[in-house]
PDB file of C-alpha atoms in Angstrom:
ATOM      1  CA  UNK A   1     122.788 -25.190  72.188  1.00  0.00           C
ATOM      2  CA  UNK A   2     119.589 -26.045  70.164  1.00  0.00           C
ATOM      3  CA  UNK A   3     117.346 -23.283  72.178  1.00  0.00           C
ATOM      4  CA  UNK A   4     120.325 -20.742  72.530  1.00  0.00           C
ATOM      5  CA  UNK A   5     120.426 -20.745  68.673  1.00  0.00           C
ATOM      6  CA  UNK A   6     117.288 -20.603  67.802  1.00  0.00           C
ATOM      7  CA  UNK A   7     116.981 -18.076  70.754  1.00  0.00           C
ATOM      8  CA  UNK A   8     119.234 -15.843  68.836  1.00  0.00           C
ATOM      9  CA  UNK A   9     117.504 -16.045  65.469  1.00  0.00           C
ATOM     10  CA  UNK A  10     113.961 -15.484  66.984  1.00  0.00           C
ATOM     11  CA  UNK A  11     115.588 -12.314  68.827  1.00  0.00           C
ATOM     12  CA  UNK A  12     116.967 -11.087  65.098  1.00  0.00           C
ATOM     13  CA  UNK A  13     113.385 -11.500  63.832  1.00  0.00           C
ATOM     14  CA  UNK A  14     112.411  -7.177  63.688  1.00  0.00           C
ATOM     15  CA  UNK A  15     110.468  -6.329  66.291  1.00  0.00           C
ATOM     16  CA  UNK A  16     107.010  -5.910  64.756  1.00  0.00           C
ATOM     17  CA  UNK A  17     106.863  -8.807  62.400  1.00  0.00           C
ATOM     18  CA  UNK A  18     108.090 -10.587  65.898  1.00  0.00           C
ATOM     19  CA  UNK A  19     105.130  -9.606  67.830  1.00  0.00           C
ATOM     20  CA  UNK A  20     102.491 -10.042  65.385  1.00  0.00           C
ATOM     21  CA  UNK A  21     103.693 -13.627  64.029  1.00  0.00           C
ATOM     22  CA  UNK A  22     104.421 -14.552  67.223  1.00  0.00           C
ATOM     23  CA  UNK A  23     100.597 -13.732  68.737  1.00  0.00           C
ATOM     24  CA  UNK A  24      99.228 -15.404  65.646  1.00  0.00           C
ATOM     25  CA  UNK A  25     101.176 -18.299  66.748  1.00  0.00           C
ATOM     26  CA  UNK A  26     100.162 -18.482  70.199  1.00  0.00           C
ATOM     27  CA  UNK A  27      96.525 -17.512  69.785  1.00  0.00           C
ATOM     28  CA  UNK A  28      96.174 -20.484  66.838  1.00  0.00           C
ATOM     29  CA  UNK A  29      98.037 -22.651  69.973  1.00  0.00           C
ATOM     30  CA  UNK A  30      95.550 -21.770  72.364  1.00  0.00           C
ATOM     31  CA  UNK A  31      92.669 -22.858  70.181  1.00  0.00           C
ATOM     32  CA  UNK A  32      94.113 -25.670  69.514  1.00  0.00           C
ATOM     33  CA  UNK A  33      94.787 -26.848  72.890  1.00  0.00           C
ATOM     34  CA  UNK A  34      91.304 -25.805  73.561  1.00  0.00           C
ATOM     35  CA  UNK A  35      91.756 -23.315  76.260  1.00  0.00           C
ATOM     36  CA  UNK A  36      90.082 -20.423  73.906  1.00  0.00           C
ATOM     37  CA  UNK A  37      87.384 -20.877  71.451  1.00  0.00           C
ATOM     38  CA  UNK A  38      87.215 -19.342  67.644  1.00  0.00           C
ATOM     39  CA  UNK A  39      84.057 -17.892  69.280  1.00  0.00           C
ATOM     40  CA  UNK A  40      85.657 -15.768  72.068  1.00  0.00           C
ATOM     41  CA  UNK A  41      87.675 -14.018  68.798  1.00  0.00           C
ATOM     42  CA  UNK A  42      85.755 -13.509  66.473  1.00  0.00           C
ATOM     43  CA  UNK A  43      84.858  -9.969  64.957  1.00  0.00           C
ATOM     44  CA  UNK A  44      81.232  -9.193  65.769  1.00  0.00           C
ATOM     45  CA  UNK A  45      80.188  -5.502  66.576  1.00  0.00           C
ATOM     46  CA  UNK A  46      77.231  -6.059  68.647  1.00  0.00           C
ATOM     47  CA  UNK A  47      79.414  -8.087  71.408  1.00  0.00           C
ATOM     48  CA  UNK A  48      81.931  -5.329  70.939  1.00  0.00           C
ATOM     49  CA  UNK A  49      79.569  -2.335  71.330  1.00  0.00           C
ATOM     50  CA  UNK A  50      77.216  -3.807  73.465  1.00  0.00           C
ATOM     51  CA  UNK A  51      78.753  -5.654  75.598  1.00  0.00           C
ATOM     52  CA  UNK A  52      82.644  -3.945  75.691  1.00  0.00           C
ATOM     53  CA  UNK A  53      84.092  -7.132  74.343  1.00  0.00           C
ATOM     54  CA  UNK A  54      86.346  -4.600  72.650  1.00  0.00           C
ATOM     55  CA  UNK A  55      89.678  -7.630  72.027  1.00  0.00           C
ATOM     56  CA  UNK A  56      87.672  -8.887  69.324  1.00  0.00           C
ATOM     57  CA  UNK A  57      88.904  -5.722  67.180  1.00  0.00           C
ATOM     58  CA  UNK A  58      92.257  -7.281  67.589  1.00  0.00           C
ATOM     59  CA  UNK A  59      91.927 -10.860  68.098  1.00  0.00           C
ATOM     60  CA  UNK A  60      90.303 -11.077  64.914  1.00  0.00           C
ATOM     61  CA  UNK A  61      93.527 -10.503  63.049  1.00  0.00           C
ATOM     62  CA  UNK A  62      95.148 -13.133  65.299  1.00  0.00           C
ATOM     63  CA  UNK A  63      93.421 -16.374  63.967  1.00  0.00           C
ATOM     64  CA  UNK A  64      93.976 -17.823  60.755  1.00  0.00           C
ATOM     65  CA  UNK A  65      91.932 -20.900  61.403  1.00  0.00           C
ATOM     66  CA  UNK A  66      93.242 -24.723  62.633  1.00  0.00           C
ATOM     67  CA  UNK A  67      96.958 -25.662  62.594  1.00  0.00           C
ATOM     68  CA  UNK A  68      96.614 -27.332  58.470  1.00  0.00           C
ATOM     69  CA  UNK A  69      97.927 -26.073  55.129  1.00  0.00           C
ATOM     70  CA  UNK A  70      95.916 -22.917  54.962  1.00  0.00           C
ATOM     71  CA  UNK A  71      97.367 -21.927  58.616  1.00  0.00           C
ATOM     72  CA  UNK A  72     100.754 -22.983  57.178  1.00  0.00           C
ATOM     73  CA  UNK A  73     100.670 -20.753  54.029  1.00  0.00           C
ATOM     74  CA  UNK A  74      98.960 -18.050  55.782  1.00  0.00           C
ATOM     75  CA  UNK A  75     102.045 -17.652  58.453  1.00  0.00           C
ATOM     76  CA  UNK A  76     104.691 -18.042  55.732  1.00  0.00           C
ATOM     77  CA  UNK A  77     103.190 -15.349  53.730  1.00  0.00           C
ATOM     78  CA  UNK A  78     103.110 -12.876  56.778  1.00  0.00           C
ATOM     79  CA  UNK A  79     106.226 -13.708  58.133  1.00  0.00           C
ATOM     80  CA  UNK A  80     107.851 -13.200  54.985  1.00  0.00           C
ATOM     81  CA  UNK A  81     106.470 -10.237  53.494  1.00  0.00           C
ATOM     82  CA  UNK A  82     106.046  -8.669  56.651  1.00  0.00           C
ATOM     83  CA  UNK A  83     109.571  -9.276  57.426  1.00  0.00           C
ATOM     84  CA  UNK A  84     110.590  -8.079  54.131  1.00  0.00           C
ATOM     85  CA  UNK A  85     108.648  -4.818  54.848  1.00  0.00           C
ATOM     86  CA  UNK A  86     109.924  -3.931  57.677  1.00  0.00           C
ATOM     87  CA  UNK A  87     113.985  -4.806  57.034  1.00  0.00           C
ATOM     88  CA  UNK A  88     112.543  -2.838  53.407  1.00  0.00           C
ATOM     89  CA  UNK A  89     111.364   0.304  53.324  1.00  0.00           C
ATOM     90  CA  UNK A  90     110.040   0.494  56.836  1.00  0.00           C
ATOM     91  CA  UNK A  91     113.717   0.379  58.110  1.00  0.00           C
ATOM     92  CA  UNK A  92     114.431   2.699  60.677  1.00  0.00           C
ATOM     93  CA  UNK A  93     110.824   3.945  60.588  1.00  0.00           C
ATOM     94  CA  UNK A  94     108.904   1.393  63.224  1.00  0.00           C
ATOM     95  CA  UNK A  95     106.557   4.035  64.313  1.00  0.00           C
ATOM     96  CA  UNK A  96     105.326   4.339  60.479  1.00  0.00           C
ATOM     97  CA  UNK A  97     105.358   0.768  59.653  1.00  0.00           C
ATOM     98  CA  UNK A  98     102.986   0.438  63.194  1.00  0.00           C
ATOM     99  CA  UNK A  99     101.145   3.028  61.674  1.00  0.00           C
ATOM    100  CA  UNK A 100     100.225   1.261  58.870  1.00  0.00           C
ATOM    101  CA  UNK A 101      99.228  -2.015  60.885  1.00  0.00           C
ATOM    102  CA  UNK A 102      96.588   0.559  62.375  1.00  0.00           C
ATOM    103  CA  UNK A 103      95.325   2.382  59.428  1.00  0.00           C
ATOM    104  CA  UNK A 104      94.774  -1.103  57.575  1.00  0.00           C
ATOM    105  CA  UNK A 105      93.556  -2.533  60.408  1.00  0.00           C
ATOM    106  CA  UNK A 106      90.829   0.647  60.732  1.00  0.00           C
ATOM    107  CA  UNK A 107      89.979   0.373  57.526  1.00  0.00           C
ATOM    108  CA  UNK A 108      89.548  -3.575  57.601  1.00  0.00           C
ATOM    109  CA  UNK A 109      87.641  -3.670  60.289  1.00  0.00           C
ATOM    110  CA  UNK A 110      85.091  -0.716  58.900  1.00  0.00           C
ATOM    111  CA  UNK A 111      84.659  -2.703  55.744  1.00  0.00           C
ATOM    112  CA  UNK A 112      84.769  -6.042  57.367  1.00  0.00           C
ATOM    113  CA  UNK A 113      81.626  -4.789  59.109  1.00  0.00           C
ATOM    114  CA  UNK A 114      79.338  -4.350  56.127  1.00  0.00           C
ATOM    115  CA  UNK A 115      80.592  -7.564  54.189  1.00  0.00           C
ATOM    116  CA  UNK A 116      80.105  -9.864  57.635  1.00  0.00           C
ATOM    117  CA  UNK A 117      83.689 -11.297  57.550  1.00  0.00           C
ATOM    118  CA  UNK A 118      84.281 -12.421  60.947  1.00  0.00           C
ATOM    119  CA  UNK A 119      88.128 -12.970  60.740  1.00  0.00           C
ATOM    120  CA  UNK A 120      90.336 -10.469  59.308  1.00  0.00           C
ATOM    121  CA  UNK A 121      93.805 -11.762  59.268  1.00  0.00           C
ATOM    122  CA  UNK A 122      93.763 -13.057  55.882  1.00  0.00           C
ATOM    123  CA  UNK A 123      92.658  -9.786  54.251  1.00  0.00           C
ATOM    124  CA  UNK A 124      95.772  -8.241  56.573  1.00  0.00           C
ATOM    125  CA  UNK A 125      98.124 -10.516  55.413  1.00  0.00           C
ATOM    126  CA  UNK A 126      97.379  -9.862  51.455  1.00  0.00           C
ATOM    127  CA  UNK A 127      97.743  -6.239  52.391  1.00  0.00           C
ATOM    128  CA  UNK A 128     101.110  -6.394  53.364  1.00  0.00           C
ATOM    129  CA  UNK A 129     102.090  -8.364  50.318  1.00  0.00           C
ATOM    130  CA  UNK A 130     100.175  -5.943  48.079  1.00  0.00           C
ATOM    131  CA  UNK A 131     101.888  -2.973  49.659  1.00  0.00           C
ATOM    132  CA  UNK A 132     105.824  -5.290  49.442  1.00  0.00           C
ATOM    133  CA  UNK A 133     104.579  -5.787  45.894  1.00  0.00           C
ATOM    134  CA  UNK A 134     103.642  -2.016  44.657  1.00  0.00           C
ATOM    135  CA  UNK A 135     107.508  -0.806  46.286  1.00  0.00           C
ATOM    136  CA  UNK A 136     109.358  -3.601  44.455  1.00  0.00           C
ATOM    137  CA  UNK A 137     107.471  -3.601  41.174  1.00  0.00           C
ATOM    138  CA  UNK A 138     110.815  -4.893  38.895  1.00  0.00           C
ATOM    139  CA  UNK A 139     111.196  -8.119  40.997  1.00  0.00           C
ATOM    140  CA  UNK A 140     110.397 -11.391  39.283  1.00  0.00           C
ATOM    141  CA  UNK A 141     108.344 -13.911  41.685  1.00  0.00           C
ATOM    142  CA  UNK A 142     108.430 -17.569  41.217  1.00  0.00           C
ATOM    143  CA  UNK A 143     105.171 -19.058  42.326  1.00  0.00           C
ATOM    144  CA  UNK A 144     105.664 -22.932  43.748  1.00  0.00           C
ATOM    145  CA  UNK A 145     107.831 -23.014  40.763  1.00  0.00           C
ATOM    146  CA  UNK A 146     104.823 -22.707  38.308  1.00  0.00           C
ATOM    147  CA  UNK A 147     104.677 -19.402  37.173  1.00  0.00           C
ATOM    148  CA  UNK A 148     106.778 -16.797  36.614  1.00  0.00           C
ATOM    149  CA  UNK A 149     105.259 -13.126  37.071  1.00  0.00           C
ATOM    150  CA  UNK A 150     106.327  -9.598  38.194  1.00  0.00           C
ATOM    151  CA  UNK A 151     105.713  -8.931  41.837  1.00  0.00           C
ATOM    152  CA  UNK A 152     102.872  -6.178  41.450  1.00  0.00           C
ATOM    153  CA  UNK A 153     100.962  -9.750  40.177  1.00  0.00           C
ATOM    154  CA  UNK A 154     101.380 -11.516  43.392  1.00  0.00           C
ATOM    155  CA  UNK A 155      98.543 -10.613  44.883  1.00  0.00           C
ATOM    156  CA  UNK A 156      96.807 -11.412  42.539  1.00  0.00           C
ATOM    157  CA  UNK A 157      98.083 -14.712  41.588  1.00  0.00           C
ATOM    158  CA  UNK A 158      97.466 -15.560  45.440  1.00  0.00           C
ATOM    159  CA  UNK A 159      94.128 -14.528  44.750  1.00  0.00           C
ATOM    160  CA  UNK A 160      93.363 -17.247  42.404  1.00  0.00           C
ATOM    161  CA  UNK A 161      95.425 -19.602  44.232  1.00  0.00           C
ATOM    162  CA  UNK A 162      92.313 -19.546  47.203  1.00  0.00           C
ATOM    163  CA  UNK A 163      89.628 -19.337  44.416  1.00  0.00           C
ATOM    164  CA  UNK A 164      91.229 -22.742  43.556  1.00  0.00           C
ATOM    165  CA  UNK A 165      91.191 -24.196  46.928  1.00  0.00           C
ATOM    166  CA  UNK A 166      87.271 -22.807  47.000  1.00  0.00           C
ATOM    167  CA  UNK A 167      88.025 -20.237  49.482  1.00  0.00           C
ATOM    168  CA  UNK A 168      86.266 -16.433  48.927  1.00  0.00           C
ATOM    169  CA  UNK A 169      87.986 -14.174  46.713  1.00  0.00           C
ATOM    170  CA  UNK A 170      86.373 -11.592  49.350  1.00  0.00           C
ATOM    171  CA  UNK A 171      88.697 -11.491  52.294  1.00  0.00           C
ATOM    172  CA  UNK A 172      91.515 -11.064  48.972  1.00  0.00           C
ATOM    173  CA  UNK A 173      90.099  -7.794  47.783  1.00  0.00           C
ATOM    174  CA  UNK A 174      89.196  -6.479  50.899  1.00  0.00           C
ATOM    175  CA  UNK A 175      93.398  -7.012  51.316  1.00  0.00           C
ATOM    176  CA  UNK A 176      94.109  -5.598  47.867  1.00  0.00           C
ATOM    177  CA  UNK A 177      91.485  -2.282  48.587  1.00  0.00           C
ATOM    178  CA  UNK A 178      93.424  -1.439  51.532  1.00  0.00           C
ATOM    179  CA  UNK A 179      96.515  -2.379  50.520  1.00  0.00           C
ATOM    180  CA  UNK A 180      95.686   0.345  47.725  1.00  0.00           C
ATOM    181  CA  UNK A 181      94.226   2.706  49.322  1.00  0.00           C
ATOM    182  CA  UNK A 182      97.670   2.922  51.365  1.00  0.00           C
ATOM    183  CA  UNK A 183      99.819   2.548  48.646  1.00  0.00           C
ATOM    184  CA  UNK A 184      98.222   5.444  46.732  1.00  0.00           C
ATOM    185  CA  UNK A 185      98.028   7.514  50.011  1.00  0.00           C
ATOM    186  CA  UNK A 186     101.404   6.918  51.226  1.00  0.00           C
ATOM    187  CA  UNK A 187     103.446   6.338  47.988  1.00  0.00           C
ATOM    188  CA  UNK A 188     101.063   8.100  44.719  1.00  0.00           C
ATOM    189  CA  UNK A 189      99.126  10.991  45.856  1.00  0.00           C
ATOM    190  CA  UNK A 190     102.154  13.079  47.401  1.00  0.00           C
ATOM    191  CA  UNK A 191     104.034  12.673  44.335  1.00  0.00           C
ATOM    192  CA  UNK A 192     101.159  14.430  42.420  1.00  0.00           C
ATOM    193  CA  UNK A 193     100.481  17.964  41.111  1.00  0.00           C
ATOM    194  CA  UNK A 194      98.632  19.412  44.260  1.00  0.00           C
ATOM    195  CA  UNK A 195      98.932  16.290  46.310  1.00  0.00           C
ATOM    196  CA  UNK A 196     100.122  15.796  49.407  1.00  0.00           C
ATOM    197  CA  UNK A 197     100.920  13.592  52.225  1.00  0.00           C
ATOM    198  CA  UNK A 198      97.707  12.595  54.222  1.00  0.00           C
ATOM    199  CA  UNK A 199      99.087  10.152  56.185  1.00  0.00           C
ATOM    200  CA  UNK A 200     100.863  11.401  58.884  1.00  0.00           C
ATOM    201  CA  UNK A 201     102.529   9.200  61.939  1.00  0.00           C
ATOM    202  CA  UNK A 202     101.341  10.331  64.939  1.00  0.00           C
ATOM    203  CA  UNK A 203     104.106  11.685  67.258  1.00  0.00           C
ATOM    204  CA  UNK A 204     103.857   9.153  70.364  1.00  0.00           C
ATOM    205  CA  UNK A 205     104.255   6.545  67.836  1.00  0.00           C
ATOM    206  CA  UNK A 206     107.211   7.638  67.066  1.00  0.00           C
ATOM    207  CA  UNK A 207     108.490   8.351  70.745  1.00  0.00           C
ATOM    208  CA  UNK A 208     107.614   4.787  71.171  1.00  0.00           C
ATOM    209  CA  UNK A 209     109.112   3.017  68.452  1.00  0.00           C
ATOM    210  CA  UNK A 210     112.115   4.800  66.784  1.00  0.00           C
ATOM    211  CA  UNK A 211     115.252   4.768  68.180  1.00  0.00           C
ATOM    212  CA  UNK A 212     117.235   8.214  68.006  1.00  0.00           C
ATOM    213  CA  UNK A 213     120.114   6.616  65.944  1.00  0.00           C
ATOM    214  CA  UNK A 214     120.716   4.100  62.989  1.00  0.00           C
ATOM    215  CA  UNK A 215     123.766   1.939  62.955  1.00  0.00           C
ATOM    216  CA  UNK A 216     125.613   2.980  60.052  1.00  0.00           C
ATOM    217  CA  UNK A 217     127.193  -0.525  59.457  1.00  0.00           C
ATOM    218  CA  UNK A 218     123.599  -2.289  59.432  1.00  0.00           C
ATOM    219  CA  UNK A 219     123.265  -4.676  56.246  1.00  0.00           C
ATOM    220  CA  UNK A 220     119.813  -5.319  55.828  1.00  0.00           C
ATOM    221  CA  UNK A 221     118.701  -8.979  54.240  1.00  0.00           C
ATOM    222  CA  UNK A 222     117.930  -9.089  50.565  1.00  0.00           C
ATOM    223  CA  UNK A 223     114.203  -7.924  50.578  1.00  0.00           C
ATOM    224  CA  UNK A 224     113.427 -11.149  47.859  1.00  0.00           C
ATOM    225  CA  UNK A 225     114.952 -13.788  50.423  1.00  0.00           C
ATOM    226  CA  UNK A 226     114.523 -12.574  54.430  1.00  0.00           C
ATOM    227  CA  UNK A 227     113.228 -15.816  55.485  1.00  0.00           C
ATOM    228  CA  UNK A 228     115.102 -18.386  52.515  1.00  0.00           C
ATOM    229  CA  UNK A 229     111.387 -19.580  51.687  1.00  0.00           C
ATOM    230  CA  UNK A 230     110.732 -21.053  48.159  1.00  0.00           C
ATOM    231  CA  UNK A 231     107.154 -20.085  47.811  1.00  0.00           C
ATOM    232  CA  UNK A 232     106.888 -16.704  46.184  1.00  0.00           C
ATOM    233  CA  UNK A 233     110.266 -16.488  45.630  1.00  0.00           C
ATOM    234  CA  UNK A 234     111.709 -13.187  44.113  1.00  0.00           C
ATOM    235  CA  UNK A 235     114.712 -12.255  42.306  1.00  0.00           C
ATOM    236  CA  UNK A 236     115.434  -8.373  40.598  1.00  0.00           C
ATOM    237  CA  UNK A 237     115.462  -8.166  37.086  1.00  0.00           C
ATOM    238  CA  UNK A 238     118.815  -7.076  36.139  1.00  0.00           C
ATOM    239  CA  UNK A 239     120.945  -8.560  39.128  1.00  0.00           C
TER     240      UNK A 239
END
């Protein structure tokens, strides 16, 4: 009864946030039980051009360090927001919201190159909350019931939060950069005089990932509460 339920709630999971939280998962397991090393994953250009070792340009987003608090946080933070993403704004649109996983992940990995960050699944993770942030800018976040801030802050506040636990405020930025860059791409520069839309989903994506039809009768979760965590918690202002 135990596995059948939480069969059934791990199937309701959307499909992307699913597959990426679940490979973080198992990749973090696999180090742990010592059957990979860190060292087979990390990002490193010269093993990737030289020598083909092309997984590393994923794997890299894939580790998040030893199972411990940081791990923890890390995977609550992605589940949620990308969760909350995807049931969001992304609903009904896979094929874009995959899009974005590969345009920040481009990006990411072209600027992870010149500041030497070896693991980039931080930086992804901050992006997706940056982006969840910008779209729902009249929410009101509750940080470990502390402070009290408008979402568009929440990167930010997290941010600080690893400056505190004497962490780099690099792999942040890098995650707010791209996180921006898409935003203003995707959400901004369209809705300007003389913009337009430069981000385009390619078609196969879309043969691949969205379904002809949308159930009508679909009731998306709340976007402030997909996963009923406490950290980070959300409520809109007015309701």
């Amino acid at each position: 009864m135990a596995y059948q339920t939480f069969q059934q709630e791990y199937l309701q999971i959307p499909v992307v946030t699913r597959a990426y939280t679940t490979a973080c998962v198992l990749t973090t397991a696999a180090v742990q039980l010592e059957l990979i090393t860190p060292f087979q994953l990390y990002f490193n250009p010269d093993l990737i051009l030289r020598n083909c070792q092309v997984w590393r340009l994923i794997t890299n987003f894939l580790f998040f360090g030893p199972v411990g608090f940081n791990f923890l946080f890390n995977m609550i933070f992605l589940y949620r927001y990308c969760r909350m993403l995807e049931e969001g704004s992304f609903r009904g649109r896979t094929a874009d919201f995959v899009f974005m996983f590969l345009f920040g992940g481009l990006l990411m990995t072209i600027f992870g190159t010149f500041v030497s960050l070896v693991f980039l699944g931080q930086a992804f993770t901050i992006m997706l909350v940056y982006v969840w942030s910008r779209r729902n800018p009249n929410v009101r976040m509750n940080f470990f019931g502390l402070l009290n801030f408008q979402a568009p802050f929440l990167p930010w506040v997290l941010m600080g939060f690893s400056l505190l636990l004497g962490n780099s405020i690099i792999v942040d930025l890098l995650g707010i950069a791209v996180g921006h860059v898409y935003f203003f791409l995707e959400d901004v520069f369209p809705n300007q005089p003389g913009g337009g839309r430069w981000l385009k989903t390619p078609f196969f994506l879309k043969m691949l990932f969205d379904t002809p039809e949308e159930d009508a009768n679909y009731n998306p979760l709340p976007e402030e509460r997909p996963g009923g965590f406490a950290w980070g918690e959300g409520q809109r202002l007015g309701g």
